Coordinates of C-alpha atoms in Angstrom, one line a residue:
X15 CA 148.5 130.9 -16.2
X16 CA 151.2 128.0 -15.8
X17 CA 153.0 126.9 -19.2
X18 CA 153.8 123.5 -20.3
X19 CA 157.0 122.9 -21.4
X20 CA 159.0 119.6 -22.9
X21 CA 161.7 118.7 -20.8
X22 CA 165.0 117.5 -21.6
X23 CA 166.6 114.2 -21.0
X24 CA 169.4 115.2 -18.7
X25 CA 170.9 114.8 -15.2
X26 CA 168.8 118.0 -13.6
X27 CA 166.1 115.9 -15.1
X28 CA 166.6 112.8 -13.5
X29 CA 167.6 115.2 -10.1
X30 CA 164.0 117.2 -10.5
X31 CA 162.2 113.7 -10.9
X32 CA 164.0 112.1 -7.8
X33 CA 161.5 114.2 -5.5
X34 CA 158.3 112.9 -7.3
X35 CA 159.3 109.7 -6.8
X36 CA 159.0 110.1 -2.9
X37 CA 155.2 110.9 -3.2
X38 CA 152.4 108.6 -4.8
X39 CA 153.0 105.0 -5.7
X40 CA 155.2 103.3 -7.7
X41 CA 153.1 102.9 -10.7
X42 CA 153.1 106.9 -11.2
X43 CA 156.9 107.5 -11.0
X44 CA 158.4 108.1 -14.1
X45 CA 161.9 107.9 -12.8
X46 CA 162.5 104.6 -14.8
X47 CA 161.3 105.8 -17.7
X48 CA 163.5 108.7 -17.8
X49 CA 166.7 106.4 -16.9
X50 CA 165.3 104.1 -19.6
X51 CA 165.4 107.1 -22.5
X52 CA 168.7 108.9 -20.6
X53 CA 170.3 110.5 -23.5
X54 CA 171.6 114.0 -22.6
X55 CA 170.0 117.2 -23.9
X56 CA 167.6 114.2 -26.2
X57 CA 165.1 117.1 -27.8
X58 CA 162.9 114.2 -28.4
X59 CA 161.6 113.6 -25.0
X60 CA 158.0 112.2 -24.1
X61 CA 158.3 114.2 -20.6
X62 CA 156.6 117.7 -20.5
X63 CA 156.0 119.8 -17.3
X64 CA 155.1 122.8 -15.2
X65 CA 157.7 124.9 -13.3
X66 CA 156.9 127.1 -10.4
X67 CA 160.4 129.4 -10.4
X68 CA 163.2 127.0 -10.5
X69 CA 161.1 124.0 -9.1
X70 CA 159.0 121.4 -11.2
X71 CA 156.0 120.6 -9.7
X72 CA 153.7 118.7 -12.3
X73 CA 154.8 116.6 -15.3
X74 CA 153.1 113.7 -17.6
X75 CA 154.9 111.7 -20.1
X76 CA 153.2 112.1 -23.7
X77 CA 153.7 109.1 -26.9
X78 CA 152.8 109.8 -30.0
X79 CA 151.5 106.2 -31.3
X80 CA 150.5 104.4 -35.0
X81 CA 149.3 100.7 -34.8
X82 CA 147.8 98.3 -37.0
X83 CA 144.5 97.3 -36.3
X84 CA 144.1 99.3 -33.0
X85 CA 140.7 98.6 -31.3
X86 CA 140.7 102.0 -30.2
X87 CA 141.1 104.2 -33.0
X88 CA 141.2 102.4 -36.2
X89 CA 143.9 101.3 -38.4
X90 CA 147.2 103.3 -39.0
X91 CA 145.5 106.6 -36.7
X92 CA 148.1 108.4 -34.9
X93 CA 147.2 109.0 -31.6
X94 CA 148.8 110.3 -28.1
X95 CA 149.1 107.7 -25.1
X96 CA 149.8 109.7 -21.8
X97 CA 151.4 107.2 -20.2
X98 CA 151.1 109.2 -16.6
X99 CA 150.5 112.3 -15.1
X100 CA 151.7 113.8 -11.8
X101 CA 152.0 116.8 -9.7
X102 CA 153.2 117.3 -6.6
X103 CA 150.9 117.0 -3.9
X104 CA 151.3 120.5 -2.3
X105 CA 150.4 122.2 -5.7
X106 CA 147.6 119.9 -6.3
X107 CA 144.1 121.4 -6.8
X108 CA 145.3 124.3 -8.5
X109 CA 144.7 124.0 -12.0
X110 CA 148.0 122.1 -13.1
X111 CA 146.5 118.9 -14.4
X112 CA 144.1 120.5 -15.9
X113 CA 146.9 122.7 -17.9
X114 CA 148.6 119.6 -19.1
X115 CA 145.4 117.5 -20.1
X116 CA 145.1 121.0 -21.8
X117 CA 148.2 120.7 -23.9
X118 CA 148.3 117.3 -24.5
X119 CA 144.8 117.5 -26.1
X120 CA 146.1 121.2 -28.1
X121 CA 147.8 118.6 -30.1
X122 CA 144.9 117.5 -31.9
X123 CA 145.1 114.0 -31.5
X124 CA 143.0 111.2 -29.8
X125 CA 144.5 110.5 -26.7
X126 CA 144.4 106.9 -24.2
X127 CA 145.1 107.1 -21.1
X128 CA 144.1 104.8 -17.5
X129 CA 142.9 106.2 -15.0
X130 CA 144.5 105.1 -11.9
X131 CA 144.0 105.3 -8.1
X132 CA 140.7 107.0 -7.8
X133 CA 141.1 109.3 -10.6
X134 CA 138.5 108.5 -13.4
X135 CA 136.4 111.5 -12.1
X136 CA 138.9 113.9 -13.1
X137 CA 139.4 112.1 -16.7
X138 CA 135.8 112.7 -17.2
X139 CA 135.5 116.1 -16.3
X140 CA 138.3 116.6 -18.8
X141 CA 135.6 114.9 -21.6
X142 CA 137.6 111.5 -21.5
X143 CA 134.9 108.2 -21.7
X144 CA 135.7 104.8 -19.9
X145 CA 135.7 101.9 -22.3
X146 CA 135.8 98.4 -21.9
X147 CA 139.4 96.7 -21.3
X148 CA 141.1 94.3 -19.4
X149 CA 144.3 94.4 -18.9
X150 CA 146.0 91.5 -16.3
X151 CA 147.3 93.4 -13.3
X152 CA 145.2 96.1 -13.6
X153 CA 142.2 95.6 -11.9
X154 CA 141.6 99.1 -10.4
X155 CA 142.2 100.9 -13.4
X156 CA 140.0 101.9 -16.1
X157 CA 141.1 103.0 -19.8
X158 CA 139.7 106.6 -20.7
X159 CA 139.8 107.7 -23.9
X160 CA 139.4 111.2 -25.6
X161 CA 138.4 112.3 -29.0
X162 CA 139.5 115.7 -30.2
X163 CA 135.7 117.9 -31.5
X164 CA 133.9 115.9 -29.0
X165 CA 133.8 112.5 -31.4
X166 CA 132.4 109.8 -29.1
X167 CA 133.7 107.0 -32.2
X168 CA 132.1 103.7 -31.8
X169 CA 133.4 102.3 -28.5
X170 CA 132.1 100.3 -26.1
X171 CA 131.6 102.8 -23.3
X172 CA 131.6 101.8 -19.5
X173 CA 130.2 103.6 -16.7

């Protein structure tokens, strides 16, 4: 069984991340993001991830959200947005993903996500629902949603 673990802001960090960047496209890496919050040792941080030995090979980037009038989930509901969602592609296909869609739903909160370069398939085998968006830029994307007790809420589902 792999464990899920938050990872610190810190220079091995950014070092570990550099060799994600290299695979996938640019709209996956999370490199910036982690420059962007570079505060070392910040306990905070929105990155979790999987380690095989010394090495991390998967990792998503988790934020816990409250908005005003949000279409999605109501007024003042917290929520988690996971922004992305990686793993290295010679560890792919072996449960990984799966493990951190697991945790990030343990938390018990709806979570928003976009499916992204061909992956609404595994979204929805992970009981996330498409719903309607549009968003300028992202035309090959689709927002997935999931509702923790297997809510479906009052959204206007897409298929």
């Amino acid at each position: 069984m792999y464990q899920v673990e938050r990872l610190k802001i810190n220079f091995k960090t950014v070092e570990e991340f550099k060799v994600f960047k290299e695979y996938g496209l640019q709209q996956l890496s999370m490199f910036e993001d982690l420059q962007a919050n570079m505060i070392e040792n910040y306990c905070e941080s929105p990155f979790y991830g999987i380690y095989y030995g010394n090495k991390l090979v998967a990792r998503m980037s988790l934020y816990k959200r409250c908005e005003k009038n949000n279409q999605y989930f109501g007024s003042d509901q917290e929520y988690i947005e996971l922004a992305k969602i990686e793993v290295l592609p010679e560890y792919q296909r072996k449960g990984l993903g799966s493990t951190l869609v697991s945790y990030a739903k343990s938390l018990g909160l709806p979570i928003k996500t976009i499916a992204r370069i061909k992956s609404k398939n595994f979204w929805e085998k992970h009981g996330f629902f498409p719903v309607s968006y549009k968003i300028e830029g992202e035309s090959n994307s689709t927002l997935m949603i999931w509702l923790p007790n297997g809510e479906t809420g009052e959204f206007a589902k897409i298929s």
